[in-house]
Coordinates of C-alpha atoms in Angstrom, one line a residue:
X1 CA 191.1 87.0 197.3
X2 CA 189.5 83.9 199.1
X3 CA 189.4 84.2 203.5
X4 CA 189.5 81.5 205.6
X5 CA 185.9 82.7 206.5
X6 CA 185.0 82.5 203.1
X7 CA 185.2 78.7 202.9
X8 CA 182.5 76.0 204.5
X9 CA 182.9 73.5 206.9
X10 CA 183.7 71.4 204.7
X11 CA 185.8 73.2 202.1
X12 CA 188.1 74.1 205.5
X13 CA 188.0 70.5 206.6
X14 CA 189.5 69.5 203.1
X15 CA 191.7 72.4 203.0
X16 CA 193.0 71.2 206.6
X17 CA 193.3 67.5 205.3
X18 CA 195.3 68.5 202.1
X19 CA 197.9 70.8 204.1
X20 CA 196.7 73.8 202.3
X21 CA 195.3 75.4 205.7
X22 CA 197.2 75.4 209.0
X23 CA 194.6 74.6 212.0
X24 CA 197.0 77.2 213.8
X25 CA 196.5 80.2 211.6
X26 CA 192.7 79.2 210.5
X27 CA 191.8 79.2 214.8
X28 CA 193.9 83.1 214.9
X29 CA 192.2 84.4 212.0
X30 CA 188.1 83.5 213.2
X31 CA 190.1 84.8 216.8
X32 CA 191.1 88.1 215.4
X33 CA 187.9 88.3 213.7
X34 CA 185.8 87.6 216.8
X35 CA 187.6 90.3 218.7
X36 CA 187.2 92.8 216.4
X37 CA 183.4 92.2 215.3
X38 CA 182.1 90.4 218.2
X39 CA 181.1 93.6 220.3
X40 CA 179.0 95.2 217.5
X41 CA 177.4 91.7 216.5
X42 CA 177.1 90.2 220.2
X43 CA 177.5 86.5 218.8
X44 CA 180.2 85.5 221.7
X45 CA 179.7 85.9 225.7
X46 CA 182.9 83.8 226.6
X47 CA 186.0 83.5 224.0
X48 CA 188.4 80.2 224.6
X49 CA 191.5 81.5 222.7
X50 CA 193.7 79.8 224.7
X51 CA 191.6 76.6 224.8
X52 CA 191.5 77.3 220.6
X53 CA 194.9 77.7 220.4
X54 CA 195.8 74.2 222.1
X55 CA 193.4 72.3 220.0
X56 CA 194.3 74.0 216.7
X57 CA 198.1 72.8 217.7
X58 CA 196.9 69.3 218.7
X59 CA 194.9 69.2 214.9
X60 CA 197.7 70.5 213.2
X61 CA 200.1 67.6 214.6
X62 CA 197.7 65.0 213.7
X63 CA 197.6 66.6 210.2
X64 CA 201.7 66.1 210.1
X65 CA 201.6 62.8 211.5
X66 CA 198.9 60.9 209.4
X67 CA 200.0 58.6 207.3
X68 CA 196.1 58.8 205.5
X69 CA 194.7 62.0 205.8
X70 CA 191.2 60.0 204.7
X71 CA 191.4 58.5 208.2
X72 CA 191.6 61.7 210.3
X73 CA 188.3 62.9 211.9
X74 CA 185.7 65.0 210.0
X75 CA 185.8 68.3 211.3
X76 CA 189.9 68.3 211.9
X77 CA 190.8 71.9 213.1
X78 CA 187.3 73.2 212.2
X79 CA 185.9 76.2 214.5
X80 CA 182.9 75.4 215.6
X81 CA 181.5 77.1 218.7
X82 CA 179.4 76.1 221.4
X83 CA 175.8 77.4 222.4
X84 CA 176.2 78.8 226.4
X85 CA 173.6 76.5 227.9
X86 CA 175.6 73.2 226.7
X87 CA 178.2 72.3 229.7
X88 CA 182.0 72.6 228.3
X89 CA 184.4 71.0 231.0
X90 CA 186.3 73.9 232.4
X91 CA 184.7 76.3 230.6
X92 CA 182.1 79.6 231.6
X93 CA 179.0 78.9 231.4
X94 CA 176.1 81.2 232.2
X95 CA 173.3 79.7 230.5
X96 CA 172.6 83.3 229.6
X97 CA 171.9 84.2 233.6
X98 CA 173.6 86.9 235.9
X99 CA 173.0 84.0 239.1
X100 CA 175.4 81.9 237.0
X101 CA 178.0 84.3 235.7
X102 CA 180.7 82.4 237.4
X103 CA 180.0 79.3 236.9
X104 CA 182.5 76.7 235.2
X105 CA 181.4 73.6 233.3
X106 CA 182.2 70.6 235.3
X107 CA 181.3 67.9 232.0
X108 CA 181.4 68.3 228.5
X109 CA 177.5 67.7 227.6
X110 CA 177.6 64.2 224.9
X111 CA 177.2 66.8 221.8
X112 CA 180.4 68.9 223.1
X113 CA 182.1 65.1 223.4
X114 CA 181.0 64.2 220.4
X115 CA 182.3 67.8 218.3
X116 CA 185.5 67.3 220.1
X117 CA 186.0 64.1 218.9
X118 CA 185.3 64.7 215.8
X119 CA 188.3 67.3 215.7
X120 CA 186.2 70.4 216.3
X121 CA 187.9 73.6 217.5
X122 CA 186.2 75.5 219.9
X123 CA 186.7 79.3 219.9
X124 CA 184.0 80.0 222.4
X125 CA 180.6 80.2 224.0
X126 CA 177.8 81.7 221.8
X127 CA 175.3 83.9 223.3
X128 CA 171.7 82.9 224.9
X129 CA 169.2 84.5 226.4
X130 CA 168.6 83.5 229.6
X131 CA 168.0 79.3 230.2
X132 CA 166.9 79.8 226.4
X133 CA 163.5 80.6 227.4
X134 CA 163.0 83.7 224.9
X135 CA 163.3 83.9 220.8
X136 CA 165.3 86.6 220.9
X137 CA 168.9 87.2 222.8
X138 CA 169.5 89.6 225.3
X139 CA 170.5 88.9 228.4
X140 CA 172.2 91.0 231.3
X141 CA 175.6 88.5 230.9
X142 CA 176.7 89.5 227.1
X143 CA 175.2 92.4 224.7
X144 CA 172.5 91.8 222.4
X145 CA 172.8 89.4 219.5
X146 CA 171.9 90.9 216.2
X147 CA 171.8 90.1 212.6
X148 CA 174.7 91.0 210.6
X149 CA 172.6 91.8 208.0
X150 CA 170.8 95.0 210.1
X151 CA 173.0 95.6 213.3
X152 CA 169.7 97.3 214.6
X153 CA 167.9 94.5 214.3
X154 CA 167.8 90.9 216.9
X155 CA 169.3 87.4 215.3
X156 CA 166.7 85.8 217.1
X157 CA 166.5 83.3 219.7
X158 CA 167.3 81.0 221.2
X159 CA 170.7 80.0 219.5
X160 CA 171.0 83.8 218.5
X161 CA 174.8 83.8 219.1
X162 CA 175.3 81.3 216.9
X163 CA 173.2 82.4 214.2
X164 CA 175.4 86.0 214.4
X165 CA 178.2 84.2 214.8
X166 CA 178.0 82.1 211.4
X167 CA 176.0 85.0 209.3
X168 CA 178.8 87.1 210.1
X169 CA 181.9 84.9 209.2
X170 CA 183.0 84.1 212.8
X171 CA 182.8 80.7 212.2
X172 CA 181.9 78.3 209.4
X173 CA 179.4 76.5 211.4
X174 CA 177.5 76.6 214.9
X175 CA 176.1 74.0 217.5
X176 CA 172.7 75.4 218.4
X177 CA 169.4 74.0 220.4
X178 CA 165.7 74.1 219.8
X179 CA 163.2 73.7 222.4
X180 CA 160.3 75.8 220.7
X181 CA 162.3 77.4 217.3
X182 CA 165.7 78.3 218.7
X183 CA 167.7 77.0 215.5
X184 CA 164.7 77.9 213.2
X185 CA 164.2 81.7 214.6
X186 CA 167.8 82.7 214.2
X187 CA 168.5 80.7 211.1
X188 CA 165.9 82.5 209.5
X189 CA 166.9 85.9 211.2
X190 CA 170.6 85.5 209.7
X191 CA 169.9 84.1 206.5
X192 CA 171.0 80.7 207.4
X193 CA 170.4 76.8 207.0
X194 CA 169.7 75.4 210.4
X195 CA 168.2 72.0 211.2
X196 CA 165.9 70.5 214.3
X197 CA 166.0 67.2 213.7
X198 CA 163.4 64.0 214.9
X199 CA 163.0 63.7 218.7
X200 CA 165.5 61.4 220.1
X201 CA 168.2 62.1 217.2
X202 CA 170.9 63.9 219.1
X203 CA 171.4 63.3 223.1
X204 CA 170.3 65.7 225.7
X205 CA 172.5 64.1 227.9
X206 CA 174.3 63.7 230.1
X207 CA 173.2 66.4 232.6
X208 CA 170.1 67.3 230.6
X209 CA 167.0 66.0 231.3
X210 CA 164.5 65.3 227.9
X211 CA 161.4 64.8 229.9
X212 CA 159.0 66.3 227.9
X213 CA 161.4 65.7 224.4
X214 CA 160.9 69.7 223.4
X215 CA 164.5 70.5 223.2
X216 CA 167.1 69.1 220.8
X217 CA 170.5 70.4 219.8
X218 CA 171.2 71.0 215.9
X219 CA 173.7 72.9 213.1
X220 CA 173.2 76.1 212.3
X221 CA 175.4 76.5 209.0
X222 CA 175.3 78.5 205.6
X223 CA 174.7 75.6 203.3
X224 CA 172.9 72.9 203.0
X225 CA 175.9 70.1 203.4
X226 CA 177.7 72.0 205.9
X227 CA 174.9 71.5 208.3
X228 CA 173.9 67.5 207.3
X229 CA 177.7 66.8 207.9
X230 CA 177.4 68.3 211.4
X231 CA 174.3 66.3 211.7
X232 CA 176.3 63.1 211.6
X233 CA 178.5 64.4 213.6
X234 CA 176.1 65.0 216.6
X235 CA 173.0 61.8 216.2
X236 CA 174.4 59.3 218.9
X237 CA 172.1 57.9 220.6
X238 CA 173.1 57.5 224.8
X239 CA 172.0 55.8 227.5
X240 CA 169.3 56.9 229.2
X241 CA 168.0 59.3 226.8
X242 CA 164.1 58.9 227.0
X243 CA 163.4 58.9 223.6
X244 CA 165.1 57.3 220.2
X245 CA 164.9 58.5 216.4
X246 CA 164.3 56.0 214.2
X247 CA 167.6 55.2 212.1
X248 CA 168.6 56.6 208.8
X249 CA 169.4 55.4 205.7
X250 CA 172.4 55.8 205.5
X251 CA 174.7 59.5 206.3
X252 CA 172.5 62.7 206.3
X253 CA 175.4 64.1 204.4
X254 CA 175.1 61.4 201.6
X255 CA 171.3 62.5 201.3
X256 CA 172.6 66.2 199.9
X257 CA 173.5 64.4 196.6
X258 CA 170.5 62.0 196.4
X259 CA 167.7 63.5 194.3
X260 CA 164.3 64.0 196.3
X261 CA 162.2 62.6 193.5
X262 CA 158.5 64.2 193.1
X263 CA 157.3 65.0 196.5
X264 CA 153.9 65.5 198.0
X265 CA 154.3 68.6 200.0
X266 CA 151.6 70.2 202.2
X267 CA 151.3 74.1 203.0
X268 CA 150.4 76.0 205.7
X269 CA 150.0 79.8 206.3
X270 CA 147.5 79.3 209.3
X271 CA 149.0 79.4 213.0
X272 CA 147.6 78.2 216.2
X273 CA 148.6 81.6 217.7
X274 CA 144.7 83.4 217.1
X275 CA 145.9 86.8 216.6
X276 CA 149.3 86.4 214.9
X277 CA 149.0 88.1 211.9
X278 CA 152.0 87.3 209.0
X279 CA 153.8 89.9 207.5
X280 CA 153.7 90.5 203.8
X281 CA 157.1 89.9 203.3
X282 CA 156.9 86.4 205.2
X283 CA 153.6 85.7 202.9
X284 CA 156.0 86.8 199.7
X285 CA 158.8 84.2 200.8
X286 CA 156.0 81.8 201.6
X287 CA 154.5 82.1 198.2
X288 CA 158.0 82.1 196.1
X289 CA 159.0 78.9 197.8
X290 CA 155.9 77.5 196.9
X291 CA 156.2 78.4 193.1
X292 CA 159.9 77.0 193.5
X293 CA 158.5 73.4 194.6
X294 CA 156.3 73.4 192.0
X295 CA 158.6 74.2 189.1
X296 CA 161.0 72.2 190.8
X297 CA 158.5 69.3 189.9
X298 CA 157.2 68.8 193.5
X299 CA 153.1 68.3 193.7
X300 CA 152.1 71.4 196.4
X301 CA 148.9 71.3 198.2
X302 CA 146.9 72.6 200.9
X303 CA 147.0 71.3 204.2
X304 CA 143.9 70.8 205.5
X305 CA 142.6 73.6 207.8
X306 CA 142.9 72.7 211.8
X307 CA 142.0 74.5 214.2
X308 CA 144.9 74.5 217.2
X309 CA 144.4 77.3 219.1
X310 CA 143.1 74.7 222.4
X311 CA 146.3 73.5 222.2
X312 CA 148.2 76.6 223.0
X313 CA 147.5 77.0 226.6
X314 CA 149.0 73.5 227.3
X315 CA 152.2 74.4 225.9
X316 CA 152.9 77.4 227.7
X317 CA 152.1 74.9 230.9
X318 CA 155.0 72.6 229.7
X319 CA 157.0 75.9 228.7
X320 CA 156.6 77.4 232.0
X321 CA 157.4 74.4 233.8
X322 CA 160.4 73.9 231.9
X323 CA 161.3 77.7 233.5
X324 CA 161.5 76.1 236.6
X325 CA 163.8 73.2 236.2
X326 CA 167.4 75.0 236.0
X327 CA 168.2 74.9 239.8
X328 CA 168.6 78.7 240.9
X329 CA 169.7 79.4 244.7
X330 CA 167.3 81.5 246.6
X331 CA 169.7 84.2 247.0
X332 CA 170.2 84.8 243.3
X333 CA 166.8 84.6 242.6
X334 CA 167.0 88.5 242.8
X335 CA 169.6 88.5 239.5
X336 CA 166.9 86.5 237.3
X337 CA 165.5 88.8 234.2
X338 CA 161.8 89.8 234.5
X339 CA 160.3 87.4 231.9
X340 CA 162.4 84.9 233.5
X341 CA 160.9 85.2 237.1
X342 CA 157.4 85.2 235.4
X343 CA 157.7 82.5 233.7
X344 CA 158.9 80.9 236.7
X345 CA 156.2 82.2 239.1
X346 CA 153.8 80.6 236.4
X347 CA 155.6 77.2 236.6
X348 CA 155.7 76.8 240.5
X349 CA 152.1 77.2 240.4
X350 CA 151.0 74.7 237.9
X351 CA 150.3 71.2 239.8
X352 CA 151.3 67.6 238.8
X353 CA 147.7 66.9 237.7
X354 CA 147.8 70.2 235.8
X355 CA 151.0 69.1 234.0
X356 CA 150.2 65.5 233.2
X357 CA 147.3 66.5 232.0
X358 CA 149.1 69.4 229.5
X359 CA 151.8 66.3 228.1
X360 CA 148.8 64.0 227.8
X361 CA 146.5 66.3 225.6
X362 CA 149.0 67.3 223.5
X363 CA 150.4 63.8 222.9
X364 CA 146.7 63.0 222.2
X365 CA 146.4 65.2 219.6
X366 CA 149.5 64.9 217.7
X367 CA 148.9 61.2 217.4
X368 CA 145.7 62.3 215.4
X369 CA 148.0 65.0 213.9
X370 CA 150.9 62.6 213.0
X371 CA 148.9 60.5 211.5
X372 CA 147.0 62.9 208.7
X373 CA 150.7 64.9 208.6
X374 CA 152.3 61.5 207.4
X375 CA 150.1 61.8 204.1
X376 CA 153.0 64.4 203.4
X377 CA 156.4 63.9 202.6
X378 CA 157.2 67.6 203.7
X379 CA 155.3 70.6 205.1
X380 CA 155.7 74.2 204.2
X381 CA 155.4 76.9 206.5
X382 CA 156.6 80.6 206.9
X383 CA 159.4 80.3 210.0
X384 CA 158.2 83.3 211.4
X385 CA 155.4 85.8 211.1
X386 CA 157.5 88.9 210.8
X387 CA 161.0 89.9 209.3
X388 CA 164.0 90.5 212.0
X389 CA 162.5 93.1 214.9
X390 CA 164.4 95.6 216.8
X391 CA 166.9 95.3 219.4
X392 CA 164.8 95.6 222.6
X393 CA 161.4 95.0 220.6
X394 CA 160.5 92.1 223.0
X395 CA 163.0 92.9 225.9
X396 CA 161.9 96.2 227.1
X397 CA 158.4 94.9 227.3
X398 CA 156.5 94.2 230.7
X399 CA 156.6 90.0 230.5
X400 CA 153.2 89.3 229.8
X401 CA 153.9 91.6 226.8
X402 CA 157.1 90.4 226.5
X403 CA 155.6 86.8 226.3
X404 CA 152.5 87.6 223.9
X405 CA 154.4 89.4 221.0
X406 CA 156.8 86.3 221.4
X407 CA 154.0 84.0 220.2
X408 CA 152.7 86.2 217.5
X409 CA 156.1 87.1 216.3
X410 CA 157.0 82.7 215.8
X411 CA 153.7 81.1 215.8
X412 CA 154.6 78.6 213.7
X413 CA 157.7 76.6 214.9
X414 CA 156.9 75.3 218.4
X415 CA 154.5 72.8 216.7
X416 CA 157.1 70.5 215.2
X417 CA 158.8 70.4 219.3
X418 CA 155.6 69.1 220.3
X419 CA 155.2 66.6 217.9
X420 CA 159.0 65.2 217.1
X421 CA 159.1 65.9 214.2
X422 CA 162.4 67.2 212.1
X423 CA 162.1 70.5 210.6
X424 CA 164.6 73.3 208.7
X425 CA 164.6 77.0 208.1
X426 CA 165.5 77.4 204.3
X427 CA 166.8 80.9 203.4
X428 CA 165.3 81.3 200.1
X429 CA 163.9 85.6 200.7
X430 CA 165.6 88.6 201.0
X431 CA 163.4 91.9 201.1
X432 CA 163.9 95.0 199.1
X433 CA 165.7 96.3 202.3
X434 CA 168.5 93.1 202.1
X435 CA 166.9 91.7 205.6
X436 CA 166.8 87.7 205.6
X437 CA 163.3 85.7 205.3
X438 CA 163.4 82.2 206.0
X439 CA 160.8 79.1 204.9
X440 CA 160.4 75.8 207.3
X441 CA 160.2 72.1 206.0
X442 CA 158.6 70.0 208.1
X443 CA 159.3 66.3 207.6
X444 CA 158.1 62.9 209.1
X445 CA 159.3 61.3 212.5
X446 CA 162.7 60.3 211.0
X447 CA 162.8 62.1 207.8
X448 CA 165.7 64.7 208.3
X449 CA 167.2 62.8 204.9
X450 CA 163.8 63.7 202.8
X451 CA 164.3 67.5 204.1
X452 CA 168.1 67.7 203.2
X453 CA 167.6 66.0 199.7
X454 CA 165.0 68.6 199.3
X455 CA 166.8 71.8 200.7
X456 CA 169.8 70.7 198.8
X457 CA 167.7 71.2 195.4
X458 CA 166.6 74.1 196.6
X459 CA 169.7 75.3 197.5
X460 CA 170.9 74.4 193.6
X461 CA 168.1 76.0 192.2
X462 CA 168.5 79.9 194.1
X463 CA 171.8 79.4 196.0
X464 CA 172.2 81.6 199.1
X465 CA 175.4 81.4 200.1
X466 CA 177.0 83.4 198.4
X467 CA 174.8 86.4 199.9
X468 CA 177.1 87.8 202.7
X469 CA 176.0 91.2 204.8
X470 CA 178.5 93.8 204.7
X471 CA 180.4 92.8 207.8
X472 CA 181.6 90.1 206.2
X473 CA 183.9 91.4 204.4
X474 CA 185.2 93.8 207.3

């Protein structure tokens, strides 16, 4: 017997459209399911039932009254949650931080508009850790977020809730945000499709600052279409974002069904991280996607060896500055998490000459970088160096600890923040033990449609999707 959970975003959109699914009934059953699951999976730190409720009647009415269901918005009575560090109007939000547990959104940030426009339900706040800062999520606000696949085991980080959240049937489809891997890590934790897409293609704004263009919201989804259709959804440009994607040809969704052709694709196994060492089940996913490209007709080569370990200091000086820009009052300093602090102590010490001169080199080299990278038409990388790690793995570590097996454990993702470019976790590996192993595509500034077309043949070739963990079916 088919489950509302069991469908895609897009086979629930249809469902809704055609009358076959009531908006009402499809927000109750991802609600019952989230209370039941949610405390052993840790995917939710705030549930809007009530909010959920309203909107699924408000979706359900404009289902009765259209005269041409074809004209009623994309995502009509869909469930798609929200990542806790993007403002909801009215709505908790911690950003993952004890000094902000009471805090209530006072705007909906332009990719909560956007979803909400688009006819998005939203049946809560998916956990972070703390401002986003680690890959993992724990936090002292919600419990751990772990991968459905291992309950033992972390989803990853930043956008860990949402990862859980989708991996475990909670919702078809997730908003995430990736400043240094955070839809990457957790896609690839939870055996899911997520996307990071060009600098400049979805807003920061309006409260957000983009300064030094790291961070970028994104889908996390199980398929390939699922997450290009959210795409869509989200890529408005606004004013006074900093920085502009250049436009695409056309929908991302319409690239799904648009054959890549034969594609020059790079490899990389080599991190800028000097004593990162990658897992033999990482090099095994690594390898088999590899052979896949290749029989799939795609010419494979390898990228040519650079050496960007000088470049590692200046992004922690951009990351730790960016610790320091969520405005905490002095008296709640005291409730910030250890890693937190330290990062933060690290940031208020680094001077404006120091920082300029961190964005400068980098920008410096990556317009060397973007230049030989632009050979490609995609890049292939491991997403992380190691398969899903314990609960508690980073968190119970001193921070500096903390911090260093955070770069060994995802050297290879914060690269493609630094240089714009789009990039996707592909979930193409399981290990003998059933944990997830995901691959990243890099693609060029503005080529999110050459890495859908791509992962969709992928996706054709070894389909995923229909791998679901145990809980799923709970």
């Amino acid at each position: 017997m088919t489950h509302p959970h069991d469908l895609g975003v897009r086979e629930t959109a249809a469902a809704v459209r055609a009358r076959e699914l009531s908006p009402v009934e499809l927000a109750d059953h991802y609600l019952e399911r989230i209370e039941r699951l949610n405390p052993r999976v840790g995917a939710f730190v705030t549930v809007t039932a009530d909010l959920a409720r309203e909107q699924a009647r408000e979706a359900e009415k404009a289902v009765l009254d259209a005269a041409d269901p074809a004209e009623l918005p994309p995502l009509l009575g869909v469930p798609i949650p929200i990542k806790d560090l993007n403002l909801v109007e009215g709505v908790r939000t911690t950003f993952g931080s004890s000094a902000f547990a009471d805090l209530k959104g006072f705007a909906d940030d332009s990719v909560v508009r956007l979803l909400r426009e688009a006819g998005a339900v939203m049946p809560g706040k998916t956990t972070t850790p703390e401002f986003g800062l680690p890959c993992y999520t724990e936090s002292a606000v919600a419990p751990a977020a772990r991968t459905p696949w291992d309950l033992s085991r972390s989803a990853g980080g930043s956008s860990g809730g949402a990862a859980a959240a989708v991996a475990a049937g909670l919702a078809p489809a997730a908003q995430g945000s990736d400043g240094g891997g955070s839809i990457r890590i957790p896609s690839s934790a939870c055996g899911l499709f997520g996307i990071k897409p060009t600098r400049g293609r979805i807003s920061q704004g309006p409260i957000n600052a983009d300064l030094f263009g790291l961070a970028t919201n994104g889908p996390i989804a199980r398929g390939v279409r699922d997450a290009a259709l959210l795409l869509d959804v989200m890529a408005a440009p606004m004013y006074g974002d900093l920085y502009r994607a250049p436009a695409a040809d056309g929908t991302f969704l319409s690239f799904a069904d648009r054959p890549p052709g034969r594609l020059r694709i790079a490899r990389s196994i080599e991190s800028a991280v000097p004593d990162a060492t990658v897992h033999p089940d990482c090099v095994a996913a690594y390898e088999e996607a590899t052979a896949l490209l290749v029989e799939l007709g795609h010419e494979v080569v390898d990228l040519p060896p650079v050496d960007a370990s000088e470049l590692l200091p200046h992004f922690e000086t951009l990351w730790a500055a960016m610790a320091t820009t969520t405005p905490v009052p002095p008296e709640s300093e005291h409730l910030l998490q250890p890693l937190t602090r330290w990062l933060r102590e690290r940031g208020a010490a680094i001077t404006a000459p120091e920082l300029l001169n961190a964005q400068a080199t980098l920008q410096g080299a990556f317009r060397l970088a973007l230049e030989m990278m632009d050979e490609y038409d995609a890049i292939l990388h491991p997403t992380l160096a190691q398969p899903p790690v314990p609960v508690g793995y980073f968190h119970d570590q001193e921070p500096e600890e903390n911090f260093a097996r955070q770069t060994r454990f995802t050297p290879f993702c914060a690269m493609y923040n630094l240089s714009g470019q789009p990039a996707v976790n592909v979930p193409l590996h399981w290990t003998d033990e059933g944990l997830p192993i995901g691959v990243m595509l890099a693609g060029r500034i503005g080529g999110e449609g050459t890495l859908i077309s791509l992962s969709a043949q992928l996706e054709e070739a070894r389909p995923w999707a229909g791998r679901k963990p145990s809980v799923w079916s709970e």
